[in-house]
Each structure stands twice: as C-alpha cells, then as structure tokens.
Tab-separated table of C-alpha atoms and ligand atoms in Angstrom:
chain	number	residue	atom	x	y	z
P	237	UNK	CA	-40.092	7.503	-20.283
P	238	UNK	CA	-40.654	4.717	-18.117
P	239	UNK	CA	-38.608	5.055	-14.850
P	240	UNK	CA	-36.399	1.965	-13.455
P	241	UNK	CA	-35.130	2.625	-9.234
P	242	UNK	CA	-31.418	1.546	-9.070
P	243	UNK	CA	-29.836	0.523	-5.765
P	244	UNK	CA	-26.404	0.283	-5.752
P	245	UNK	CA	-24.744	-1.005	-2.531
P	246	UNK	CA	-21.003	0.608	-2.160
P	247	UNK	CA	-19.593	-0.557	1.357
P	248	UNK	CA	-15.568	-0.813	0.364
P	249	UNK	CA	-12.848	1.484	0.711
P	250	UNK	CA	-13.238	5.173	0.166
P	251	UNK	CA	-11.500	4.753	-3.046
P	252	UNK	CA	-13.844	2.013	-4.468
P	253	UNK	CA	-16.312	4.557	-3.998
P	254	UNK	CA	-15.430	7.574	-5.812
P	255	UNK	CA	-14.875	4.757	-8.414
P	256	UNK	CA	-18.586	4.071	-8.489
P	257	UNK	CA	-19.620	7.759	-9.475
P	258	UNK	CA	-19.500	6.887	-13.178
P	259	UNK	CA	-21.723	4.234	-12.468
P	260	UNK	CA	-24.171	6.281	-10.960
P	261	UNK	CA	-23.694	8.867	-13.720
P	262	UNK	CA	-24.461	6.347	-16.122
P	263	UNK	CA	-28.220	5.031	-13.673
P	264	UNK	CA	-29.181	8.603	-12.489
P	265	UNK	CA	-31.195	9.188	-16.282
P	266	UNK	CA	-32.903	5.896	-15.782
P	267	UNK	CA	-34.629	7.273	-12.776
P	268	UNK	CA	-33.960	7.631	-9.252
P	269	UNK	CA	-30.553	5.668	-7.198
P	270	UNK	CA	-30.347	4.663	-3.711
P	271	UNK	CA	-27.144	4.381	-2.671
P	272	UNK	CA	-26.034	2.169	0.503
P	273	UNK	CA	-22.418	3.129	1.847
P	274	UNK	CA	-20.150	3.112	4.881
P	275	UNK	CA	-20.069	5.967	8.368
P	276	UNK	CA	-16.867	7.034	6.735
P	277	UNK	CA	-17.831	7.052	2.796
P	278	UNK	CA	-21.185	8.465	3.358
P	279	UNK	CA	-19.066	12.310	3.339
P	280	UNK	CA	-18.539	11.693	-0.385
P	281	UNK	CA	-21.515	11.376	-1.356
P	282	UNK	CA	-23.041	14.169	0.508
P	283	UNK	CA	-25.203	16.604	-2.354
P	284	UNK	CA	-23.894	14.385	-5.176
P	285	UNK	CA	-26.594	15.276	-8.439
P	286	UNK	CA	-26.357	11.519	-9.492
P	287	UNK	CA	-27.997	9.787	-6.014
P	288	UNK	CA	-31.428	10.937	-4.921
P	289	UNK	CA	-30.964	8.436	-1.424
P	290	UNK	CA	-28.044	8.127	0.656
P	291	UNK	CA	-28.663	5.190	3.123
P	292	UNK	CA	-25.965	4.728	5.734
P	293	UNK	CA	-25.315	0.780	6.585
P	294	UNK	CA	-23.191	0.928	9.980
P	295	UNK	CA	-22.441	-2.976	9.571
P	296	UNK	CA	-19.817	-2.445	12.650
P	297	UNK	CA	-21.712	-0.192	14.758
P	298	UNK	CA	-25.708	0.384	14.923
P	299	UNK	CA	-26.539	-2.070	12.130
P	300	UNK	CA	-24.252	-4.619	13.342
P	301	UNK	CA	-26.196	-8.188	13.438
P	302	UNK	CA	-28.898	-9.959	11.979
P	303	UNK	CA	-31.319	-7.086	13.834
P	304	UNK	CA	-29.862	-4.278	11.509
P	305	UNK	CA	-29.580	-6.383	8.614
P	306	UNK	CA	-33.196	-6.662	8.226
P	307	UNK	CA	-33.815	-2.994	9.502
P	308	UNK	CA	-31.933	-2.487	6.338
P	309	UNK	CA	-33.517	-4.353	4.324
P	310	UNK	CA	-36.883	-2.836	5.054
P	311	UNK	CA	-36.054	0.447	4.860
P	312	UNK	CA	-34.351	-0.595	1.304
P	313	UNK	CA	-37.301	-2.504	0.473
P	314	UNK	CA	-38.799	-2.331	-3.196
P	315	UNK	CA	-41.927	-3.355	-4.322
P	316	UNK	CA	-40.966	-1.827	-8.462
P	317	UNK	CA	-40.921	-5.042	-10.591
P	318	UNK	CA	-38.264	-3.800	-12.716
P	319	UNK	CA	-35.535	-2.551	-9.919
P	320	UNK	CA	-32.222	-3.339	-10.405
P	321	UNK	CA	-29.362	-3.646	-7.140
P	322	UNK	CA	-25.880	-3.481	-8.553
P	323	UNK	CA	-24.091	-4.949	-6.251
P	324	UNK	CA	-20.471	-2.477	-6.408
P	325	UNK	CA	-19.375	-4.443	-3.396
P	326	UNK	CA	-19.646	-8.053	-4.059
P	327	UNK	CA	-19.810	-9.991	-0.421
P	328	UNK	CA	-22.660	-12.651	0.439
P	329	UNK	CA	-24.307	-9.973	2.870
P	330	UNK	CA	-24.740	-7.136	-0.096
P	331	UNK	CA	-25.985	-9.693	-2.379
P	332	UNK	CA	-27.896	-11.396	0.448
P	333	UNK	CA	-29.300	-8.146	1.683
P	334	UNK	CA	-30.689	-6.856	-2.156
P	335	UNK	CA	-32.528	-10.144	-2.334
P	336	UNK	CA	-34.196	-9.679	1.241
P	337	UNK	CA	-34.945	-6.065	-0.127
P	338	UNK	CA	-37.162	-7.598	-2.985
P	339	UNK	CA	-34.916	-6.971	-5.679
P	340	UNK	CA	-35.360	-9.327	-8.298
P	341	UNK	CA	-32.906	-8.029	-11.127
P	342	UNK	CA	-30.080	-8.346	-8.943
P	343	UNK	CA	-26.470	-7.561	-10.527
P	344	UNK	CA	-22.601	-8.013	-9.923
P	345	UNK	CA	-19.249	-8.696	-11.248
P	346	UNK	CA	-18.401	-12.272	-11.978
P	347	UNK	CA	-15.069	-12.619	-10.046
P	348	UNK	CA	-17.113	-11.525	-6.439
P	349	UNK	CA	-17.284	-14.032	-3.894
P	350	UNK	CA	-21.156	-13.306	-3.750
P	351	UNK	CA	-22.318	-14.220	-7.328
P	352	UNK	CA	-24.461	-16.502	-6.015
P	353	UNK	CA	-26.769	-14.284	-5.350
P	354	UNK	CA	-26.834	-12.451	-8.791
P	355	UNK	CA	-29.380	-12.614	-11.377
P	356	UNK	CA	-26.838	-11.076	-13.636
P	357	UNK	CA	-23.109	-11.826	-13.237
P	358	UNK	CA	-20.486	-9.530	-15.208
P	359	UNK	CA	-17.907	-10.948	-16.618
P	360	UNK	CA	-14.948	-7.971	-16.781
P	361	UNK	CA	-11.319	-8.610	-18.489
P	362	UNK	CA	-8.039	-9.129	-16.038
P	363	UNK	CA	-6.383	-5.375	-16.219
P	364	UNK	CA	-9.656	-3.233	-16.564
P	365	UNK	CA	-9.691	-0.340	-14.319
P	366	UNK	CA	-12.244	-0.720	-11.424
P	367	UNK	CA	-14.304	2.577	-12.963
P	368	UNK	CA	-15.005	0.613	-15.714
P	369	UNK	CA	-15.402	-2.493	-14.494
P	370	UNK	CA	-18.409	-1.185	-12.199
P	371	UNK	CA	-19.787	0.987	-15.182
P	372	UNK	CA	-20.448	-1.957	-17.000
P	373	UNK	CA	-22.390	-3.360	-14.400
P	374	UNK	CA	-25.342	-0.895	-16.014
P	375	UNK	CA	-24.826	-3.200	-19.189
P	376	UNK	CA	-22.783	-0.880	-21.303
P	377	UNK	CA	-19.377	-1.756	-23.253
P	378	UNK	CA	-16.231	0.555	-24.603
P	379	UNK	CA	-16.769	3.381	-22.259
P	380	UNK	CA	-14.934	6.354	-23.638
P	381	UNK	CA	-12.449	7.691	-21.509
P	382	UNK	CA	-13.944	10.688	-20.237
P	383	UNK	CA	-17.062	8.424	-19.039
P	384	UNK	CA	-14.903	6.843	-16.785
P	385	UNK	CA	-13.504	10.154	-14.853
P	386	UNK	CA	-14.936	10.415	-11.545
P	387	UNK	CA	-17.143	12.821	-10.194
P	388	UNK	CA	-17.530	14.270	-6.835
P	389	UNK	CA	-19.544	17.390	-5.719
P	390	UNK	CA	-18.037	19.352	-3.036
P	391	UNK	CA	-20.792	22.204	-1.941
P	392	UNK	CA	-20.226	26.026	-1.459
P	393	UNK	CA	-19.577	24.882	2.508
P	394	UNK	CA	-16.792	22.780	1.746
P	395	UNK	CA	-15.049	24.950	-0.853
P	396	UNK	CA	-14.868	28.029	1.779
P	397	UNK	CA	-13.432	25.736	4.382
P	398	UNK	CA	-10.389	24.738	1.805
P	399	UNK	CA	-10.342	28.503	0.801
P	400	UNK	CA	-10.212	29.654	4.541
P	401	UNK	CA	-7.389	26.913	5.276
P	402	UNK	CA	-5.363	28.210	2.951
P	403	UNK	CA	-6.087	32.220	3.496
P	404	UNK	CA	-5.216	31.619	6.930
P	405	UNK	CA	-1.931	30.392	5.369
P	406	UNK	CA	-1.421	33.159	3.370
P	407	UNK	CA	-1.842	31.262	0.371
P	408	UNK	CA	-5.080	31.589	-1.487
P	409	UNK	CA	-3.186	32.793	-4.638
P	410	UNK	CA	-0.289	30.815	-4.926
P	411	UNK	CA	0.450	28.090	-7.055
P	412	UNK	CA	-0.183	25.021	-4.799
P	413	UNK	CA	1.154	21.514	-5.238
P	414	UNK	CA	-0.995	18.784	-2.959
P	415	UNK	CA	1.163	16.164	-1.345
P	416	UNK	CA	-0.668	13.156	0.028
P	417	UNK	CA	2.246	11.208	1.853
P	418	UNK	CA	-0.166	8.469	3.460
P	419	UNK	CA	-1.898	5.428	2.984
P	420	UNK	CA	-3.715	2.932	5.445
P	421	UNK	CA	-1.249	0.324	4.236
P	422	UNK	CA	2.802	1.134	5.094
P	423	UNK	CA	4.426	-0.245	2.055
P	424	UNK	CA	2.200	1.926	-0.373
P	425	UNK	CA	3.676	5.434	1.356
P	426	UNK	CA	6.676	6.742	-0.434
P	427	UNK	CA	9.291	7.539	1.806
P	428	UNK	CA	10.788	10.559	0.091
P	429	UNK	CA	8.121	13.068	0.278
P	430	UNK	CA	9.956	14.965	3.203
P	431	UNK	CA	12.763	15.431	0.503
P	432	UNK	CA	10.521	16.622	-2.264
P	433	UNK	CA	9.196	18.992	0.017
P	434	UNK	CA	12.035	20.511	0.203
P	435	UNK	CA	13.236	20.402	-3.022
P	436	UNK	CA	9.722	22.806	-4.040
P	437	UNK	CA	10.701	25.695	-5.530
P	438	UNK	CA	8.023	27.372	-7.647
P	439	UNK	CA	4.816	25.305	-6.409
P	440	UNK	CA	4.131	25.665	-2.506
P	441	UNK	CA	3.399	22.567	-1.175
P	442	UNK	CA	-0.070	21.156	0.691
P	443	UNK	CA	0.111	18.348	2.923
P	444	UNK	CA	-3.339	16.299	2.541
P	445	UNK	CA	-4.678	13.201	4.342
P	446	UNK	CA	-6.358	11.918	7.232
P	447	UNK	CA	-6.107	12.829	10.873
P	448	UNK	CA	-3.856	9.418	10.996
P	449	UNK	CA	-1.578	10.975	8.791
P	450	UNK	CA	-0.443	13.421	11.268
P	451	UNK	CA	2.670	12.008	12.097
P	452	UNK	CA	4.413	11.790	8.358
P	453	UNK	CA	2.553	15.439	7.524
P	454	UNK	CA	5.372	16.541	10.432
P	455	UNK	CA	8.169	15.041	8.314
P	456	UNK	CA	6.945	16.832	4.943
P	457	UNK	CA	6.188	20.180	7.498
P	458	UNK	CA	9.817	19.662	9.362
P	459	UNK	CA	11.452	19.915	6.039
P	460	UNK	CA	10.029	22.547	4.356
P	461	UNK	CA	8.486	25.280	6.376
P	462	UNK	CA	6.713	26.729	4.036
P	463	UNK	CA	4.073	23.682	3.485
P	464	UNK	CA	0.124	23.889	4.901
P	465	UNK	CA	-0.896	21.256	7.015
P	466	UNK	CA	-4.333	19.946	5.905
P	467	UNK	CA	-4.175	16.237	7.407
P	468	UNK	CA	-7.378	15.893	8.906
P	469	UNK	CA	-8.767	19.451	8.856
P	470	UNK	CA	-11.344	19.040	6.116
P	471	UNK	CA	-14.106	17.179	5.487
P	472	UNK	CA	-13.763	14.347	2.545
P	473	UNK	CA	-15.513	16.948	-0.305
P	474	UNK	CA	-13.328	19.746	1.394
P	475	UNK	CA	-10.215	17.794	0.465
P	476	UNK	CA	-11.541	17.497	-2.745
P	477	UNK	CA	-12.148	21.016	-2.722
P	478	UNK	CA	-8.469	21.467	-1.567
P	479	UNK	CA	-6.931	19.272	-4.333
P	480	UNK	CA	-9.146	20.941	-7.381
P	481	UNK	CA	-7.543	24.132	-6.498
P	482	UNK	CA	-3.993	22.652	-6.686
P	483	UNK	CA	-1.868	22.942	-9.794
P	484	UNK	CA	-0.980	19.009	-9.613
P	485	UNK	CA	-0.902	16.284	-7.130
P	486	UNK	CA	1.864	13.878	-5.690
P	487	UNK	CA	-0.116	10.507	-4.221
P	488	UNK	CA	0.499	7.023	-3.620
P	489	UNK	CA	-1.618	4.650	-4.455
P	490	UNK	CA	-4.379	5.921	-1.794
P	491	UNK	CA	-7.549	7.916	-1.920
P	492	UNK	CA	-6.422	11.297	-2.776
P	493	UNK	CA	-5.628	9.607	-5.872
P	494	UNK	CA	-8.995	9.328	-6.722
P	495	UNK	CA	-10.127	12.299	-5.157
P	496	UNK	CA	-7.378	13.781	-7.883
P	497	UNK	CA	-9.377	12.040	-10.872
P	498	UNK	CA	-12.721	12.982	-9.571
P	499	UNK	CA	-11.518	16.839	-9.192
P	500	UNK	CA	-9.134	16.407	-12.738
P	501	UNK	CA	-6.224	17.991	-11.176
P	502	UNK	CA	-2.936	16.719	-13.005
P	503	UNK	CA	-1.717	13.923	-11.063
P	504	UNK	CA	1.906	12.139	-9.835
P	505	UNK	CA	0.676	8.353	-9.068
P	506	UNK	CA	3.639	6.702	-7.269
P	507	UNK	CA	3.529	2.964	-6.753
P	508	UNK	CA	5.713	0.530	-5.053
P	509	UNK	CA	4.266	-2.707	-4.335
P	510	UNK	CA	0.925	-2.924	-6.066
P	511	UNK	CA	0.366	-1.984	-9.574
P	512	UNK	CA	-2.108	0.235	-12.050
P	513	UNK	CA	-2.737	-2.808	-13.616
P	514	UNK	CA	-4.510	-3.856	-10.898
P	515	UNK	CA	-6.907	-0.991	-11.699
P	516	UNK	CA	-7.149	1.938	-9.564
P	517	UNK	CA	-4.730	3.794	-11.637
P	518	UNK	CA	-5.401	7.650	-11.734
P	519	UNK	CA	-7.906	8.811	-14.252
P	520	UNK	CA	-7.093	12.450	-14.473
P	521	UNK	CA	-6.284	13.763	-18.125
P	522	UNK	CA	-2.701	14.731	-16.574
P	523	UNK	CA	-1.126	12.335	-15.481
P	524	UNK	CA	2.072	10.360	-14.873
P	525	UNK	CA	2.977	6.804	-13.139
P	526	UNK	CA	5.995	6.754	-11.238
P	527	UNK	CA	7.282	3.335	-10.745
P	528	UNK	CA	10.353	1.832	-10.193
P	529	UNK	CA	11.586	-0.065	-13.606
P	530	UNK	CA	13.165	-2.959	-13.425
P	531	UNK	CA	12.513	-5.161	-9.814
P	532	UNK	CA	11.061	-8.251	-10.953
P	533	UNK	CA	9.109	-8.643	-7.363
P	534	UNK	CA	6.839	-5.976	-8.195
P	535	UNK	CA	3.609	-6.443	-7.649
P	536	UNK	CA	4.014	-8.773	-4.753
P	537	UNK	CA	0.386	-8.028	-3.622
P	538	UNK	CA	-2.818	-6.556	-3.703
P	539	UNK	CA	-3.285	-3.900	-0.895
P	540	UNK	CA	0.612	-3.798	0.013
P	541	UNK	CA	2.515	-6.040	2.206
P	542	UNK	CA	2.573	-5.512	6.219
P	543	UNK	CA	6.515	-5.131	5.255
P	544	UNK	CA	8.724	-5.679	2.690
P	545	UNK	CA	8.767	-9.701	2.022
P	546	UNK	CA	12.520	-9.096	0.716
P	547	UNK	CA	13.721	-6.709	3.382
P	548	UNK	CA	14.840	-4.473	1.132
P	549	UNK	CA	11.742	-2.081	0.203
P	550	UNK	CA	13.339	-0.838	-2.752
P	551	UNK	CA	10.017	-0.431	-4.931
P	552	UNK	CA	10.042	2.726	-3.493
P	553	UNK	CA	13.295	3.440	-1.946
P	554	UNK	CA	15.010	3.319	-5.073
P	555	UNK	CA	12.228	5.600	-6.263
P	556	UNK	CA	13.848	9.081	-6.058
P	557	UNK	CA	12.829	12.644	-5.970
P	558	UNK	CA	14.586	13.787	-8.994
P	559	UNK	CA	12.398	11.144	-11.048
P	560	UNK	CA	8.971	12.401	-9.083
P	561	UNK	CA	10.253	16.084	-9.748
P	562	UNK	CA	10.128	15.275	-13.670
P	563	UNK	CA	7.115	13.969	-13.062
P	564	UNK	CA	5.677	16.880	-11.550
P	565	UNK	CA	7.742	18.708	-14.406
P	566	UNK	CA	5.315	17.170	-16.962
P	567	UNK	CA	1.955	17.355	-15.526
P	568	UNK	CA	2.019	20.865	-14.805
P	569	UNK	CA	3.994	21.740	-17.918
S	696	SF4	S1	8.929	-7.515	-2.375
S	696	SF4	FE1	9.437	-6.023	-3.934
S	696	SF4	S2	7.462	-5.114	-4.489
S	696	SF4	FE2	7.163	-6.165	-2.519
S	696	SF4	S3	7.516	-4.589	-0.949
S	696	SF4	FE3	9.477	-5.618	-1.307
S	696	SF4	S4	10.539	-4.386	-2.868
S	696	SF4	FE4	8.370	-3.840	-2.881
C-alpha cells in the first residue's frame, strides 16, 4: 500500500503528550511519523514503536528565533505531495512552521488559536477527552475506549533502574501504592497525602514526581517512614516503569496521571479546582474520581488558580483521606 509521512508537532505539557500516543498509534500503519516535541517531552518518546523520527524543537534555548525556526523547518522539510502535519499543538508558530516545511495537507483542531493556518480544521464536542480529541485529527469518529488508552514504551534500561530503586529499598516484592503529591500548579496538589501516607497499611507507599517535588515528597516521607522516595530519580519512561509495577495510583490532576493510563495501573484521580470534564481525566480501566461534591465554585479555571480566589481552598481541603482510602479500596479491590 501506498505510504503517506505524518508529522505531528507536540510542543505542550508533558501530559498533552502522552495524550497524543493514540494518535500516533492510529498514523504509524499509514507509513512513517515524525514527531516534533519539547527538551523535556522528548524522554517520552524515547524507543516508542509508533514514531520512526523524534525531532527536538528547543523554541527557548538553541532554536530560539527566527534562525532556528527555519533550521527547523528544513530539517522537517517534505517534498511527499500527500504529507499530512497534524498540528497536536495548535499555536501560529506550529501551524506556521508545517507550512514553511512544505506541508500542504496541513491539520488541527478548530478551537486552536492557529487555524488559520490549517487546510483541515477539526471541529471536536465541548467535554471530549483530549485523547480523543487529537485522535480524530487522523479523520476517524467513535473511538472505542481502549483506542484511546495511552501508550508509552519504557525500555529494558529504564525498567532496571525502577527495579533497582526499589531493591535498594527492600521492596521489589511488595505490594506498592504510587503517590504523586505534586503538580506545577499549587491549587491542583492535594494537601492530605502526608496523612494517607500514614494511614497505609497493606500497600507500601512510593512517592513519585519531579526533582521540584522534593520538598512535599519530605512531608509524605516524614509521615510514614516506610515510603520510597522516587521524586526525581528516574527518567520520564522509568517513572512509568515505576508506576506499571504499582498495584494502584493516588494523583492529582498532573502527569503521573497520564503516565498511570499509558502504563493501565488502577488509578485515584483527585481534583480540586479544574475538572475531568475538561478532558484529561484518567483513562486507565481502574479507575475512580475523587472530587469534592457539592461547592458550586468548582471549576473556577483551567490549569488551577495561583491561590484560592475564595480563600478558603476547600475543593480539596474538604477532600479527606477516608474518602481517597475508599477510593483506593475500589481500584485495587
Ligand atoms: S474557588 Fe473553589 S474551586 Fe477554586 S480554588 Fe477555591 S475552593 Fe477551589
């Protein structure tokens, strides 16, 4: 059959671009995908079966300017009449940079700011999870469920550097529970996680994040002794790694949420001021939302507020660990 190139350009959040992996699942059989992403998301990535090029764009740092946008576009450069970009992050400069690559068949969602530059522009329902709305950007409807699951590929390397954190914990047989207290923005981190440490009787807990996370993985470790540090001491697909050997995982509304789908481990998705109906709910087959029920302020915005408009914070105050502990209870029953 007659091969089509796909580029898709990815250069969001780490989360948007696990989120993209169905997409590419769904463009790897009509021949080979180029992938552009960010310094940080390019980890991800690394060996995936679906992507056959992994182009880094360092917009902030070695591409930065005009000079490395058309460095880019050079080196993205097609010539294949029938190439298609999908455009996963919609800004002018992704759209503006697949044009200057000779893309003709240029594609994106509707609702980005740089449909302009589209050939074809999606139009997605309010509510749709962000898996599916990107799938459909390879023209397909009604994806079944399991279509929409993530899928990352951590490597022989980065499973034996989960397997050796834990053994050097003493703890390569237990049944683990991943805890993933952080989040770039405040309001989205749970406060109570120190607490449900704590409370862990029969799963041993796993503290999981980024170096930045360091501080609140002291909480969780000051509270219950027994937890494993792994804030910043794997790689992205070693975390992933980490988490698929876990028995469940408690998250906010971060990446290791999505690292969670992509690795189907049974999944506690707590969220205070945003909302799954935003979609980047989790996507595991287990899983539970933990929300508080009746605050009518909730969602009061997209990422999560610097601080709590109201003062109060009780989208996740009032969230408690006897209601997370059920839901622990029920993914892992
Ligand atoms: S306004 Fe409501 S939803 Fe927003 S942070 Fe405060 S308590 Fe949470």
């Amino acid at each position: 059959m007659h091969a089509t190139p796909s580029l898709v350009i990815q250069t969001s959040f780490l989360g948007d671009v696990v989120l993209t992996t169905p997409l590419l699942r769904r463009l790897a059989p009509r021949g080979p995908v180029t992938v552009v992403t960010t310094p940080a998301a390019a980890g991800l990535l690394e060996g995936h079966p679906d992507v056959a090029r992994l182009v880094v764009y360092d917009k902030r740092g070695a591409d930065a300017g005009i000079g490395g946008f058309v460095r880019l576009a050079q080196a993205l450069a097609t010539d294949a009449p029938d190439a298609v970009a999908y455009l996963a992050q919609g800004s002018h400069r992704t759209g503006a940079l697949a044009r200057a690559a000779g893309y003709h068949h240029r594609v994106g969602l509707a609702t980005s700011s740089g449909r302009i530059w589209y050939t074809t522009a999606v139009d997605t329902p309010t509510g749709m999870h962000h898996a599916e709305r990107l799938w459909r950007l390879a023209g397909d409807r009604d994806a079944p469920a399991d279509v929409l699951r993530p899928h990352l590929a951590p490597g022989a390397e980065h499973v034996d550097a989960a397997m050796a954190l834990l053994r050097a914990h003493g703890a390569q047989d237990e049944p683990l529970v991943a805890l993933a207290p952080g989040s770039v923005w405040g309001t989205k981190r749970w406060p109570h996680y120190a607490q449900l440490a704590h409370a862990l009787r029969e799963l041993r807990p796993v503290v999981i994040g980024s170096r930045d996370d360091a501080g609140i993985a002291a909480e969780v470790l000051a509270a219950a002794p027994r937890a494993i540090d792994a804030t910043g001491r794997l790689p992205l697909l070693g975390a992933a790694a980490l988490i698929g050997r876990c028995r469940a995982v408690v998250t906010n509304d971060s990446l290791p949420l999505h690292l969670a789908s992509a690795m189907d481990t049974p999944t506690v998705a707590i969220f205070g001021p945003t909302s799954p109906t935003f979609g980047f709910g989790p996507l595991a087959s287990r899983r539970v939302l933990v929300e508080h029920p009746g605050l009518d302020c909730r969602p009061c915005h997209r990422h999560g507020p610097p601080h709590c408009p109201l003062g109060h914070f009780r989208c996740m105050t009032d969230v408690l660990v006897p209601q997370v502990m059920d839901a622990l209870r029920q993914v892992t029953a």
